[in-house]
Short mmCIF file of C-alpha atoms in Angstrom, two decimals:
data_model
loop_
_atom_site.label_atom_id
_atom_site.label_comp_id
_atom_site.label_asym_id
_atom_site.label_seq_id
_atom_site.Cartn_x
_atom_site.Cartn_y
_atom_site.Cartn_z
CA UNK G 1 -176.64 -12.57 60.44
CA UNK G 2 -173.46 -14.23 61.49
CA UNK G 3 -173.01 -17.96 61.44
CA UNK G 4 -173.21 -18.32 65.22
CA UNK G 5 -176.64 -16.71 65.42
CA UNK G 6 -177.92 -18.75 62.52
CA UNK G 7 -176.86 -21.98 64.17
CA UNK G 8 -178.56 -21.01 67.41
CA UNK G 9 -181.83 -20.24 65.58
CA UNK G 10 -181.79 -23.59 63.81
CA UNK G 11 -181.33 -25.43 67.11
CA UNK G 12 -184.36 -23.67 68.63
CA UNK G 13 -186.56 -24.43 65.60
CA UNK G 14 -185.51 -28.10 65.62
CA UNK G 15 -186.28 -28.40 69.31
CA UNK G 16 -189.78 -26.96 68.85
CA UNK G 17 -190.44 -29.29 65.93
CA UNK G 18 -189.35 -32.40 67.82
CA UNK G 19 -191.44 -31.44 70.84
CA UNK G 20 -194.65 -31.22 68.79
CA UNK G 21 -193.98 -34.52 67.04
CA UNK G 22 -193.64 -36.39 70.41
CA UNK G 23 -196.88 -35.13 71.94
CA UNK G 24 -199.49 -38.02 72.27
CA UNK G 25 -202.64 -37.91 74.42
CA UNK G 26 -202.68 -39.95 77.65
CA UNK G 27 -205.32 -42.82 77.73
CA UNK G 28 -208.63 -42.02 79.42
CA UNK G 29 -208.97 -44.07 82.67
CA UNK G 30 -211.44 -46.98 82.37
CA UNK G 31 -214.39 -47.01 84.71
CA UNK G 32 -216.53 -49.85 86.05
CA UNK G 33 -219.24 -49.01 83.52
CA UNK G 34 -216.76 -49.90 80.75
CA UNK G 35 -216.22 -53.41 82.10
CA UNK G 36 -217.36 -56.35 79.92
CA UNK G 37 -217.88 -59.74 81.62
CA UNK G 38 -218.05 -63.10 79.83
CA UNK G 39 -219.29 -66.30 81.50
CA UNK G 40 -217.27 -69.44 80.72
CA UNK G 41 -219.46 -72.40 79.69
CA UNK G 42 -219.80 -74.78 82.67
CA UNK G 43 -218.60 -78.35 82.02
CA UNK G 44 -218.92 -81.48 84.13
CA UNK G 45 -216.00 -83.23 85.74
CA UNK G 46 -215.67 -86.86 84.62
CA UNK G 47 -217.21 -88.23 87.84
CA UNK G 48 -220.18 -85.80 87.70
CA UNK G 49 -219.45 -84.69 91.27
CA UNK G 50 -218.69 -81.09 90.28
CA UNK G 51 -218.58 -78.72 87.33
CA UNK G 52 -216.03 -76.18 86.11
CA UNK G 53 -216.88 -72.66 85.03
CA UNK G 54 -215.50 -69.15 85.43
CA UNK G 55 -215.39 -65.76 83.77
CA UNK G 56 -213.42 -63.31 81.69
CA UNK G 57 -213.05 -59.57 82.47
CA UNK G 58 -212.20 -57.03 79.77
CA UNK G 59 -209.81 -55.36 82.25
CA UNK G 60 -208.83 -55.67 85.89
CA UNK G 61 -208.41 -53.21 88.71
CA UNK G 62 -207.77 -53.44 92.41
CA UNK G 63 -211.34 -52.41 93.28
CA UNK G 64 -213.03 -55.21 91.27
CA UNK G 65 -214.17 -58.44 92.97
CA UNK G 66 -215.04 -61.27 90.58
CA UNK G 67 -216.60 -64.71 90.79
CA UNK G 68 -219.52 -66.89 89.75
CA UNK G 69 -223.08 -67.05 91.07
CA UNK G 70 -225.41 -69.98 90.44
CA UNK G 71 -228.78 -71.49 91.35
CA UNK G 72 -231.30 -74.12 90.19
CA UNK G 73 -234.13 -71.76 89.27
CA UNK G 74 -232.54 -69.37 86.75
CA UNK G 75 -231.30 -65.78 86.66
CA UNK G 76 -228.82 -66.20 89.53
CA UNK G 77 -227.49 -63.18 91.43
CA UNK G 78 -224.91 -62.66 94.16
CA UNK G 79 -227.76 -63.28 96.63
CA UNK G 80 -227.72 -66.95 95.54
CA UNK G 81 -224.80 -69.38 95.74
CA UNK G 82 -221.40 -67.81 95.20
CA UNK G 83 -218.05 -69.19 94.11
CA UNK G 84 -215.21 -66.65 94.31
CA UNK G 85 -212.29 -66.32 91.96
CA UNK G 86 -208.72 -66.03 93.22
CA UNK G 87 -208.18 -63.21 95.70
CA UNK G 88 -205.69 -61.56 93.33
CA UNK G 89 -207.36 -59.95 90.29
CA UNK G 90 -207.20 -61.92 87.05
CA UNK G 91 -208.83 -61.29 83.70
CA UNK G 92 -209.51 -65.02 83.16
CA UNK G 93 -210.57 -67.01 86.18
CA UNK G 94 -211.72 -70.61 86.59
CA UNK G 95 -213.81 -72.08 89.41
CA UNK G 96 -214.87 -75.61 90.40
CA UNK G 97 -218.35 -75.93 91.94
CA UNK G 98 -218.94 -79.03 94.09
CA UNK G 99 -221.67 -80.24 96.49
CA UNK G 100 -224.13 -80.31 93.61
CA UNK G 101 -227.46 -82.10 93.37
CA UNK G 102 -227.78 -84.98 90.95
CA UNK G 103 -230.48 -84.60 88.35
CA UNK G 104 -230.61 -80.81 88.75
CA UNK G 105 -230.01 -78.06 86.19
CA UNK G 106 -227.69 -75.30 87.41
CA UNK G 107 -227.79 -71.78 85.97
CA UNK G 108 -224.51 -69.89 86.10
CA UNK G 109 -223.37 -66.27 85.64
CA UNK G 110 -219.94 -64.69 85.99
CA UNK G 111 -220.07 -61.45 87.96
CA UNK G 112 -217.92 -58.51 88.97
CA UNK G 113 -218.49 -56.20 91.91
CA UNK G 114 -217.17 -52.70 92.45
CA UNK G 115 -215.96 -52.94 96.03
CA UNK G 116 -216.04 -49.15 96.37
CA UNK G 117 -219.62 -48.53 95.27
CA UNK G 118 -221.21 -51.99 95.60
CA UNK G 119 -222.30 -51.95 91.96
CA UNK G 120 -222.53 -55.41 90.35
CA UNK G 121 -222.34 -56.44 86.70
CA UNK G 122 -223.11 -59.89 85.30
CA UNK G 123 -222.12 -61.97 82.32
CA UNK G 124 -224.63 -63.95 80.29
CA UNK G 125 -226.50 -66.87 81.88
CA UNK G 126 -225.34 -70.37 80.94
CA UNK G 127 -226.48 -73.75 82.29
CA UNK G 128 -225.31 -77.28 82.94
CA UNK G 129 -227.39 -80.43 83.59
CA UNK G 130 -226.16 -82.81 86.28
CA UNK G 131 -226.96 -86.47 85.41
CA UNK G 132 -229.01 -88.50 87.87
CA UNK G 133 -226.18 -90.57 89.27
CA UNK G 134 -228.33 -91.57 92.27
CA UNK G 135 -231.96 -92.40 91.58
CA UNK G 136 -234.42 -92.63 94.47
CA UNK G 137 -237.57 -94.57 93.54
CA UNK G 138 -241.02 -94.03 95.06
CA UNK G 139 -241.47 -95.15 98.65
CA UNK G 140 -243.45 -98.37 98.98
CA UNK G 141 -244.94 -100.70 101.61
CA UNK G 142 -245.71 -97.79 103.92
CA UNK G 143 -247.19 -98.67 107.30
CA UNK G 144 -247.60 -96.72 110.53
CA UNK G 145 -244.15 -97.93 111.59
CA UNK G 146 -241.95 -98.26 108.49
CA UNK G 147 -241.49 -98.32 104.72
CA UNK G 148 -239.20 -99.52 101.93
CA UNK G 149 -237.47 -97.74 99.06
CA UNK G 150 -235.30 -98.83 96.11
CA UNK G 151 -232.21 -96.85 95.06
CA UNK G 152 -229.86 -97.08 92.08
CA UNK G 153 -226.27 -95.81 92.18
CA UNK G 154 -224.60 -95.18 88.81
CA UNK G 155 -221.18 -96.60 87.95
CA UNK G 156 -219.43 -93.21 88.18
CA UNK G 157 -220.11 -93.28 91.94
CA UNK G 158 -218.85 -96.83 92.48
CA UNK G 159 -216.01 -95.59 94.69
CA UNK G 160 -218.42 -94.71 97.52
CA UNK G 161 -217.61 -96.00 100.98
CA UNK G 162 -221.21 -95.73 102.15
CA UNK G 163 -224.69 -95.51 100.60
CA UNK G 164 -228.13 -95.20 102.14
CA UNK G 165 -231.17 -93.00 102.67
CA UNK G 166 -232.13 -90.08 104.90
CA UNK G 167 -235.54 -88.59 105.64
CA UNK G 168 -237.24 -85.85 107.61
CA UNK G 169 -240.56 -84.07 108.03
CA UNK G 170 -238.86 -81.06 106.42
CA UNK G 171 -237.72 -80.83 102.82
CA UNK G 172 -234.14 -81.49 101.71
CA UNK G 173 -233.16 -83.99 104.41
CA UNK G 174 -229.52 -84.85 105.04
CA UNK G 175 -227.70 -87.62 106.91
CA UNK G 176 -227.97 -85.44 110.01
CA UNK G 177 -231.70 -86.20 110.06
CA UNK G 178 -232.95 -89.80 110.31
CA UNK G 179 -230.66 -91.90 108.12
CA UNK G 180 -229.97 -95.56 107.44
CA UNK G 181 -227.08 -97.02 105.45
CA UNK G 182 -227.09 -100.08 103.27
CA UNK G 183 -224.95 -103.03 104.36
CA UNK G 184 -223.00 -102.84 101.09
CA UNK G 185 -221.42 -100.11 98.99
CA UNK G 186 -220.48 -99.51 95.36
CA UNK G 187 -222.68 -99.09 92.28
CA UNK G 188 -225.97 -100.79 91.43
CA UNK G 189 -229.33 -101.26 93.14
CA UNK G 190 -230.04 -101.53 96.83
CA UNK G 191 -233.18 -101.53 98.99
CA UNK G 192 -233.72 -100.07 102.45
CA UNK G 193 -236.62 -101.72 104.29
CA UNK G 194 -237.62 -100.41 107.70
CA UNK G 195 -240.34 -102.60 109.19
CA UNK G 196 -241.38 -101.73 112.69
CA UNK G 197 -242.81 -105.19 113.43
CA UNK G 198 -245.71 -105.64 115.85
CA UNK G 199 -244.11 -107.08 118.99
CA UNK G 200 -242.63 -104.11 120.85
CA UNK G 201 -242.35 -102.32 117.50
CA UNK G 202 -239.62 -99.84 116.68
CA UNK G 203 -241.46 -97.02 114.95
CA UNK G 204 -239.20 -95.53 112.30
CA UNK G 205 -241.94 -93.03 111.41
CA UNK G 206 -244.95 -91.38 113.01
CA UNK G 207 -248.46 -92.07 111.75
CA UNK G 208 -250.38 -89.67 109.52
CA UNK G 209 -247.25 -87.64 108.76
CA UNK G 210 -245.64 -86.42 105.52
CA UNK G 211 -241.94 -87.23 105.09
CA UNK G 212 -239.30 -86.19 102.56
CA UNK G 213 -236.62 -88.69 101.60
CA UNK G 214 -233.34 -88.67 99.68
CA UNK G 215 -230.77 -91.34 98.92
CA UNK G 216 -227.08 -90.58 99.31
CA UNK G 217 -223.53 -91.84 98.82
CA UNK G 218 -220.43 -90.90 100.77
CA UNK G 219 -217.19 -90.42 98.82
CA UNK G 220 -213.99 -89.16 100.47
CA UNK G 221 -215.96 -87.98 103.52
CA UNK G 222 -218.34 -85.91 101.37
CA UNK G 223 -222.04 -86.74 101.02
CA UNK G 224 -223.80 -86.55 97.66
CA UNK G 225 -227.60 -86.75 97.47
CA UNK G 226 -230.07 -88.04 94.94
CA UNK G 227 -233.52 -86.75 94.06
CA UNK G 228 -236.09 -86.08 96.75
CA UNK G 229 -239.32 -88.06 97.06
CA UNK G 230 -242.12 -87.70 99.59
CA UNK G 231 -244.65 -90.01 101.23
CA UNK G 232 -247.40 -89.87 103.84
CA UNK G 233 -247.68 -92.52 106.52
CA UNK G 234 -251.00 -94.31 107.22
CA UNK G 235 -253.18 -93.57 110.20
CA UNK G 236 -255.50 -91.16 108.40
CA UNK G 237 -259.20 -91.63 107.61
CA UNK G 238 -259.91 -93.50 104.38
CA UNK G 239 -262.72 -93.17 101.88
CA UNK G 240 -265.17 -95.25 103.94
CA UNK G 241 -264.62 -93.75 107.37
CA UNK G 242 -262.07 -96.31 108.55
CA UNK G 243 -258.35 -95.97 109.15
CA UNK G 244 -255.85 -96.46 106.35
CA UNK G 245 -253.18 -98.82 107.70
CA UNK G 246 -251.11 -99.69 104.62
CA UNK G 247 -250.04 -97.91 101.43
CA UNK G 248 -248.36 -99.75 98.55
CA UNK G 249 -247.02 -96.41 97.33
CA UNK G 250 -248.63 -96.78 93.91
CA UNK G 251 -251.83 -98.14 92.42
CA UNK G 252 -251.46 -101.62 90.96
CA UNK G 253 -254.13 -104.28 90.32
CA UNK G 254 -256.77 -101.65 90.98
CA UNK G 255 -255.81 -100.63 94.50
CA UNK G 256 -253.18 -98.83 96.57
CA UNK G 257 -254.45 -98.51 100.18
CA UNK G 258 -255.75 -100.89 102.84
CA UNK G 259 -258.38 -99.48 105.19
CA UNK G 260 -259.66 -101.02 108.43
CA UNK G 261 -263.04 -100.59 110.06
CA UNK G 262 -262.91 -98.55 113.26
CA UNK G 263 -264.55 -101.41 115.23
CA UNK G 264 -264.46 -105.21 115.13
CA UNK G 265 -266.88 -107.25 113.04
CA UNK G 266 -270.27 -107.69 114.72
CA UNK G 267 -273.54 -109.32 113.74
CA UNK G 268 -276.70 -109.52 115.90
CA UNK G 269 -276.78 -113.30 115.67
CA UNK G 270 -273.07 -114.01 115.89
CA UNK G 271 -270.59 -111.83 117.80
CA UNK G 272 -267.92 -114.54 117.78
CA UNK G 273 -266.76 -116.28 114.63
CA UNK G 274 -265.04 -119.36 113.27
CA UNK G 275 -262.80 -119.73 110.20
CA UNK G 276 -264.90 -122.47 108.55
CA UNK G 277 -267.82 -124.78 109.43
CA UNK G 278 -265.72 -127.89 108.85
CA UNK G 279 -262.07 -128.85 108.63
CA UNK G 280 -260.34 -129.03 105.30
CA UNK G 281 -257.43 -127.45 103.47
CA UNK G 282 -258.24 -124.86 100.79
CA UNK G 283 -255.85 -124.38 97.90
CA UNK G 284 -254.86 -120.89 96.70
CA UNK G 285 -255.24 -119.35 100.17
CA UNK G 286 -252.37 -116.89 100.73
CA UNK G 287 -250.68 -115.12 103.62
CA UNK G 288 -249.47 -112.14 101.58
CA UNK G 289 -250.55 -108.50 101.60
CA UNK G 290 -253.08 -107.92 98.85
CA UNK G 291 -254.69 -111.37 98.99
CA UNK G 292 -257.25 -111.02 101.79
CA UNK G 293 -260.14 -110.32 99.40
CA UNK G 294 -259.44 -113.37 97.24
CA UNK G 295 -259.02 -115.53 100.37
CA UNK G 296 -262.34 -114.32 101.78
CA UNK G 297 -264.28 -114.85 98.58
CA UNK G 298 -262.97 -118.41 98.33
CA UNK G 299 -263.81 -119.19 101.97
CA UNK G 300 -267.32 -117.74 101.57
CA UNK G 301 -267.96 -119.81 98.45
CA UNK G 302 -268.16 -123.01 100.58
CA UNK G 303 -268.83 -121.49 104.00
CA UNK G 304 -271.58 -118.96 103.40
CA UNK G 305 -272.75 -118.73 107.02
CA UNK G 306 -273.20 -115.88 109.45
CA UNK G 307 -270.82 -117.43 111.98
CA UNK G 308 -267.92 -117.59 109.49
CA UNK G 309 -265.76 -114.45 109.74
CA UNK G 310 -264.73 -114.27 106.07
CA UNK G 311 -268.32 -114.76 104.86
CA UNK G 312 -269.70 -112.07 107.16
CA UNK G 313 -266.87 -109.65 106.33
CA UNK G 314 -267.76 -109.88 102.63
CA UNK G 315 -271.53 -109.90 103.21
CA UNK G 316 -271.96 -107.18 105.84
CA UNK G 317 -272.00 -103.56 104.60
CA UNK G 318 -270.10 -101.04 106.72
CA UNK G 319 -270.62 -97.27 106.41
CA UNK G 320 -272.75 -97.98 103.32
CA UNK G 321 -269.81 -99.70 101.64
CA UNK G 322 -269.90 -103.41 100.77
CA UNK G 323 -266.39 -104.23 99.50
CA UNK G 324 -264.98 -105.38 102.85
CA UNK G 325 -263.18 -108.66 103.52
CA UNK G 326 -261.23 -110.59 106.18
CA UNK G 327 -257.51 -109.71 106.03
CA UNK G 328 -254.72 -112.17 105.31
CA UNK G 329 -252.31 -112.76 108.19
CA UNK G 330 -249.75 -110.25 106.85
CA UNK G 331 -252.50 -107.68 106.34
CA UNK G 332 -253.74 -108.36 109.88
CA UNK G 333 -250.26 -107.76 111.29
CA UNK G 334 -250.24 -104.30 109.69
CA UNK G 335 -253.78 -103.64 110.96
CA UNK G 336 -252.73 -104.44 114.54
CA UNK G 337 -250.34 -101.49 114.47
CA UNK G 338 -253.42 -99.22 114.58
CA UNK G 339 -254.09 -100.70 118.00
CA UNK G 340 -250.49 -100.06 119.06
CA UNK G 341 -250.87 -96.34 118.36
CA UNK G 342 -254.32 -96.14 119.98
CA UNK G 343 -256.56 -95.73 116.94
CA UNK G 344 -258.50 -98.94 117.56
CA UNK G 345 -259.11 -101.02 120.69
CA UNK G 346 -258.97 -104.67 121.67
CA UNK G 347 -262.00 -106.75 120.62
CA UNK G 348 -261.96 -108.78 123.85
CA UNK G 349 -265.31 -108.55 125.65
CA UNK G 350 -267.87 -110.59 127.58
CA UNK G 351 -267.61 -114.17 128.79
CA UNK G 352 -265.45 -115.23 125.86
CA UNK G 353 -262.99 -112.35 126.19
CA UNK G 354 -260.10 -114.76 126.76
CA UNK G 355 -260.71 -116.16 123.28
CA UNK G 356 -262.14 -113.29 121.26
CA UNK G 357 -259.10 -111.17 121.94
CA UNK G 358 -257.78 -113.32 119.07
CA UNK G 359 -258.68 -111.90 115.67
CA UNK G 360 -258.98 -114.30 112.73
CA UNK G 361 -257.09 -113.86 109.49
CA UNK G 362 -258.17 -115.39 106.18
CA UNK G 363 -254.90 -117.41 106.04
CA UNK G 364 -254.45 -121.05 107.06
CA UNK G 365 -251.71 -123.33 108.30
CA UNK G 366 -253.26 -126.69 107.45
CA UNK G 367 -256.62 -128.44 107.25
CA UNK G 368 -257.49 -127.82 110.92
CA UNK G 369 -255.59 -124.67 111.87
CA UNK G 370 -255.65 -121.02 110.79
CA UNK G 371 -253.64 -117.94 111.69
CA UNK G 372 -254.70 -115.06 113.91
CA UNK G 373 -253.33 -112.19 116.00
CA UNK G 374 -253.70 -111.82 119.78
CA UNK G 375 -254.82 -108.20 120.09
CA UNK G 376 -253.64 -108.02 123.69
CA UNK G 377 -249.97 -108.20 122.71
CA UNK G 378 -249.73 -108.49 118.89
CA UNK G 379 -248.44 -112.06 118.87
CA UNK G 380 -249.30 -114.40 116.03
CA UNK G 381 -251.44 -117.35 117.18
CA UNK G 382 -252.65 -120.64 115.71
CA UNK G 383 -256.39 -121.18 116.05
CA UNK G 384 -258.72 -124.12 115.45
CA UNK G 385 -260.66 -123.47 112.25
CA UNK G 386 -264.02 -124.74 113.52
CA UNK G 387 -264.03 -123.22 117.03
CA UNK G 388 -266.53 -120.34 117.21
CA UNK G 389 -264.64 -118.28 119.77
CA UNK G 390 -262.80 -115.60 117.84
CA UNK G 391 -263.23 -112.07 116.54
CA UNK G 392 -263.12 -110.77 112.99
CA UNK G 393 -262.12 -107.38 111.61
CA UNK G 394 -263.27 -105.99 108.30
CA UNK G 395 -260.82 -104.34 105.93
CA UNK G 396 -261.07 -103.08 102.37
CA UNK G 397 -258.72 -101.94 99.61
CA UNK G 398 -258.99 -98.98 97.28
#
């Protein structure tokens, strides 16, 4: 073999050897089933108005949509609340979730969706607790026309430009339902009191109706809401067949509700009543709600006669119940609202109708004068204690 042929053969063998050494297999294409998703632990922003979370994808592709789903009940899916990642695919993505509810626990999962097939994969579930930065207390002093509620706003929300309450007959009310703002802003406690009054009353609520209420603050034109509470307005039948006309909102000192008889106080021997048989000022007689029973017992102790309204209210059983009394003036004002909404009528009747339209309270002004309500128009009146011209109305508490 000549040298030229030998050189040619060596070149061919070297080429074949190099070709085999350079051969490496191409990678197998990854499919959606290979994708691994990791949820990033949600963390609160410093003002507790939002939380940060996100996800990590083991690889990206143009057909993969990614984001975060969340809810307040657990095991969220893309059918719940969604927060999307950036429109351009990214293996690590971060999302801020706002418009959250204070006091709630949010459950979060990262997700990826195959936009070609619709298949969805999820990361593990993680959670974050939102502190109660707005605390709505129970609703109190509930009448057929209004109520009051206390609210506390935490210091992290002190930058609010408005704070108040909203309520509705449906759950989860917003400021677009009935709402009332406080006259101040900032952090701390505030109280909203809506009292309809009795002279041409403005009824903030309807009687015998369940309402749902939330407090709120407004920061940078965004509303943030506190916990939801509920209450039922008076106007329903109480335990003794009368109408409930006041609800403290909670049981204290052994009672919560005030209930009125459906008809005025009557006795066969005395249809009209006086406050006392003789003039004189009684100490420890109050005008406040919750004091009518004590007033009546004190009046009866020295005026135990059938023509004295407080004595007969305590003495006379009604619907087989014997814990009735004559209301204080503030209790009587709330009772009158039952007449305004048509649940009870005026007591005026007979030859003394001009006078017995006035209903006695168990409260006094001085030694000769007591307080009452004109049931024709709801006005407060001053009445002579010893004139036997007026009506009485039994109430009880339970």
